Short mmCIF file of C-alpha atoms in Angstrom, two decimals:
data_model
loop_
_atom_site.label_atom_id
_atom_site.label_comp_id
_atom_site.label_asym_id
_atom_site.label_seq_id
_atom_site.Cartn_x
_atom_site.Cartn_y
_atom_site.Cartn_z
CA MET A 1 17.37 -11.53 12.06
CA ARG A 2 14.52 -10.31 9.46
CA THR A 3 13.68 -12.32 6.13
CA PRO A 4 14.15 -9.77 3.21
CA ARG A 5 11.57 -9.54 1.68
CA GLN A 6 9.96 -7.78 -1.55
CA ALA A 7 6.55 -6.11 -2.05
CA ALA A 8 4.76 -3.87 -4.42
CA ARG A 9 1.51 -1.78 -4.06
CA VAL A 10 -0.49 0.28 -5.73
CA ALA A 11 -1.85 4.22 -4.18
CA VAL A 12 -4.89 4.38 -6.79
CA LEU A 13 -6.11 8.08 -6.83
CA ASP A 14 -9.65 8.69 -7.84
CA PRO A 15 -10.18 12.46 -10.33
CA ASP A 16 -10.76 14.29 -7.37
CA GLY A 17 -7.31 13.05 -6.08
CA ALA A 18 -8.71 11.01 -3.01
CA LEU A 19 -6.26 7.96 -2.25
CA PHE A 20 -7.81 4.86 -1.77
CA LEU A 21 -6.18 2.61 1.24
CA PHE A 22 -6.93 -0.30 3.70
CA ARG A 23 -6.25 -0.72 7.14
CA TYR A 24 -4.42 -2.54 8.61
CA GLU A 25 -3.13 -4.46 12.20
CA ASN A 26 0.24 -5.97 13.01
CA GLU A 27 1.11 -7.25 15.96
CA GLU A 28 4.49 -5.36 15.09
CA VAL A 29 3.40 -2.27 13.93
CA GLY A 30 -0.17 -1.94 15.25
CA VAL A 31 -3.21 -0.30 13.04
CA HIS A 32 -2.19 1.33 10.17
CA TRP A 33 -3.21 2.54 6.87
CA ALA A 34 -1.40 1.41 3.22
CA MET A 35 -2.43 1.04 -0.03
CA PRO A 36 -3.29 -2.74 -1.70
CA GLY A 37 -0.25 -4.37 -1.89
CA GLY A 38 1.68 -6.83 -0.35
CA GLY A 39 4.47 -9.57 -1.35
CA LEU A 40 5.64 -10.88 -4.40
CA GLU A 41 5.73 -14.07 -5.70
CA PRO A 42 8.85 -16.50 -6.72
CA GLY A 43 9.91 -14.97 -10.20
CA GLU A 44 6.78 -11.80 -9.90
CA THR A 45 8.23 -8.34 -10.79
CA PRO A 46 7.09 -5.55 -8.86
CA ARG A 47 4.94 -3.77 -11.52
CA ALA A 48 3.32 -7.49 -12.15
CA GLY A 49 3.38 -8.01 -8.26
CA ALA A 50 1.26 -5.06 -7.77
CA LEU A 51 -1.47 -5.55 -10.40
CA ARG A 52 -1.73 -9.47 -9.12
CA GLU A 53 -2.15 -7.83 -5.38
CA LEU A 54 -4.70 -4.73 -6.93
CA ARG A 55 -6.67 -7.67 -7.99
CA GLU A 56 -6.90 -9.99 -5.43
CA GLU A 57 -7.94 -7.17 -2.15
CA THR A 58 -9.86 -4.51 -4.27
CA GLY A 59 -11.21 -7.24 -7.12
CA TRP A 60 -10.73 -4.04 -9.47
CA ARG A 61 -10.03 -5.45 -12.94
CA ASP A 62 -9.81 -2.60 -15.34
CA LEU A 63 -6.61 -0.53 -13.08
CA ALA A 64 -3.25 -1.45 -13.88
CA PRO A 65 0.37 0.45 -12.20
CA GLY A 66 1.53 3.34 -13.83
CA PRO A 67 4.49 5.19 -12.88
CA LEU A 68 6.80 4.35 -9.77
CA LEU A 69 5.94 6.44 -7.05
CA CYS A 70 8.53 5.60 -4.76
CA THR A 71 10.61 2.51 -2.08
CA TRP A 72 11.37 2.36 0.50
CA GLU A 73 12.12 -0.52 3.13
CA HIS A 74 11.01 -0.87 6.50
CA ASP A 75 10.21 -3.73 9.18
CA PHE A 76 7.47 -5.65 10.61
CA THR A 77 6.16 -8.69 11.37
CA LEU A 78 4.01 -11.15 8.40
CA PRO A 79 1.02 -12.98 10.98
CA PRO A 80 1.67 -16.28 11.85
CA ALA A 81 0.80 -18.92 9.38
CA ALA A 82 -1.51 -21.77 10.20
CA GLY A 83 0.42 -24.27 12.93
CA SER A 84 2.58 -21.54 13.81
CA PRO A 85 3.00 -19.80 17.27
CA THR A 86 4.64 -16.96 15.88
CA GLY A 87 4.72 -14.94 12.68
CA VAL A 88 7.72 -13.94 10.76
CA PRO A 89 10.26 -10.68 11.01
CA VAL A 90 11.34 -9.27 8.13
CA ARG A 91 12.39 -6.37 6.14
CA GLN A 92 10.23 -5.91 3.52
CA HIS A 93 11.50 -3.12 0.41
CA GLU A 94 8.50 -2.02 -1.28
CA HIS A 95 7.97 -0.66 -5.13
CA ILE A 96 4.82 1.80 -5.05
CA TYR A 97 2.87 2.38 -8.07
CA LEU A 98 0.94 5.28 -8.88
CA ALA A 99 -2.77 4.57 -10.65
CA HIS A 100 -6.14 6.14 -11.28
CA GLY A 101 -9.21 5.34 -11.34
CA PRO A 102 -12.75 5.99 -10.63
CA ARG A 103 -14.32 6.29 -6.71
CA ARG A 104 -15.95 2.69 -5.63
CA GLU A 105 -16.15 -0.11 -3.36
CA PRO A 106 -13.87 -3.20 -3.72
CA ALA A 107 -15.97 -5.73 -5.26
CA GLU A 108 -17.55 -8.74 -4.02
CA GLY A 109 -15.90 -11.74 -3.21
CA VAL A 110 -12.61 -10.04 -1.63
CA ALA A 111 -13.25 -10.79 2.08
CA ALA A 112 -11.22 -13.67 2.47
CA ALA A 113 -8.55 -11.91 0.45
CA HIS A 114 -8.99 -9.00 3.82
CA ALA A 115 -9.49 -11.48 6.56
CA ASP A 116 -5.89 -13.65 5.52
CA ASP A 117 -4.03 -9.90 5.31
CA ARG A 118 -5.72 -8.37 8.68
CA ILE A 119 -7.30 -5.77 6.85
CA LEU A 120 -9.67 -3.89 8.80
CA GLU A 121 -11.45 -1.23 7.03
CA TRP A 122 -11.44 0.52 4.02
CA ARG A 123 -11.56 3.39 2.77
CA TRP A 124 -11.36 7.40 0.61
CA TRP A 125 -8.72 10.23 1.64
CA SER A 126 -8.97 13.26 0.28
CA PRO A 127 -5.85 15.32 0.40
CA ALA A 128 -7.01 17.60 3.24
CA GLU A 129 -7.56 14.27 5.09
CA LEU A 130 -4.63 12.47 4.06
CA ALA A 131 -2.43 15.75 4.98
CA GLY A 132 -4.33 16.38 8.35
CA THR A 133 -4.62 12.77 9.71
CA ALA A 134 -2.90 11.27 13.26
CA ASP A 135 -3.38 7.69 12.19
CA ALA A 136 -0.58 5.81 10.70
CA LEU A 137 0.51 5.55 7.43
CA TRP A 138 2.47 3.69 5.34
CA PRO A 139 4.93 4.88 4.08
CA PRO A 140 5.38 7.91 6.55
CA ARG A 141 5.28 10.51 3.99
CA LEU A 142 2.23 9.78 2.02
CA PRO A 143 1.14 13.01 1.41
CA GLY A 144 3.79 14.68 0.62
CA LEU A 145 4.80 11.93 -1.85
CA LEU A 146 1.19 12.36 -3.75
CA ALA A 147 1.39 16.28 -4.06
CA PRO A 148 3.36 16.26 -7.04
CA TRP A 149 1.09 13.85 -8.87
CA ARG A 150 -2.27 15.08 -8.28
CA GLY A 151 -3.32 17.68 -10.89
CA ILE A 152 -0.88 16.19 -13.60
CA ALA A 153 -3.05 16.33 -16.40
CA ASP A 154 -0.41 15.52 -19.20
CA ARG A 155 0.62 11.70 -17.68
CA THR A 156 3.91 11.68 -19.90
CA ALA A 157 4.78 14.93 -17.23
CA VAL A 158 5.84 13.34 -14.56
CA PRO A 159 7.66 13.69 -11.17
CA GLU A 160 11.01 11.49 -10.54
CA PRO A 161 10.20 8.56 -8.37
CA VAL A 162 11.50 9.33 -4.78
CA ASP A 163 13.37 6.49 -2.60
CA LEU A 164 13.01 6.64 0.80
CA GLY A 165 15.43 4.23 2.01
CA TYR A 166 14.78 2.42 5.19
CA VAL A 167 11.85 4.07 7.20
CA ALA A 168 11.99 2.89 10.80
CA ASN A 169 8.35 1.69 12.78
CA PRO A 170 7.13 4.85 14.21
CA ALA A 171 5.79 4.11 17.78
CA VAL A 172 1.69 3.46 16.46
CA ARG A 173 1.08 1.00 19.71
#
């Protein structure tokens, strides 16, 4: 039985359309790339959780979640808590928001958050790199989801959010 979990993430695009991603390690899913984000706290809205997680994981205080890019559900196992031999299997429902910002490194002081979340590294991905990678991406259709958003000068004319529904874990081990 999986525990339901609400989460939110932020897709940060730089002026050239490159996307900022973290490389995560998970015992159930394996190594994969995903945007900054994570589980919501009790009573927290998805947008507020996305902002909190973005700040905790990157240290960036000048960005805020913009339009909703997509929603999706997937399964994975949370890392074991202190004193627990096993992790917690969850079915996570995520809201992914879009933000535009400068290309930069995470701020100093986020290493503890990275260790807690099993973040191995980070990098900026150009649209071509993202479309051509064989690495596991969360969500799996990420390059196609971002394509309509690149190069939009008029932020009032934005694409509708996509509901991916439930996406089974690919065999990435």
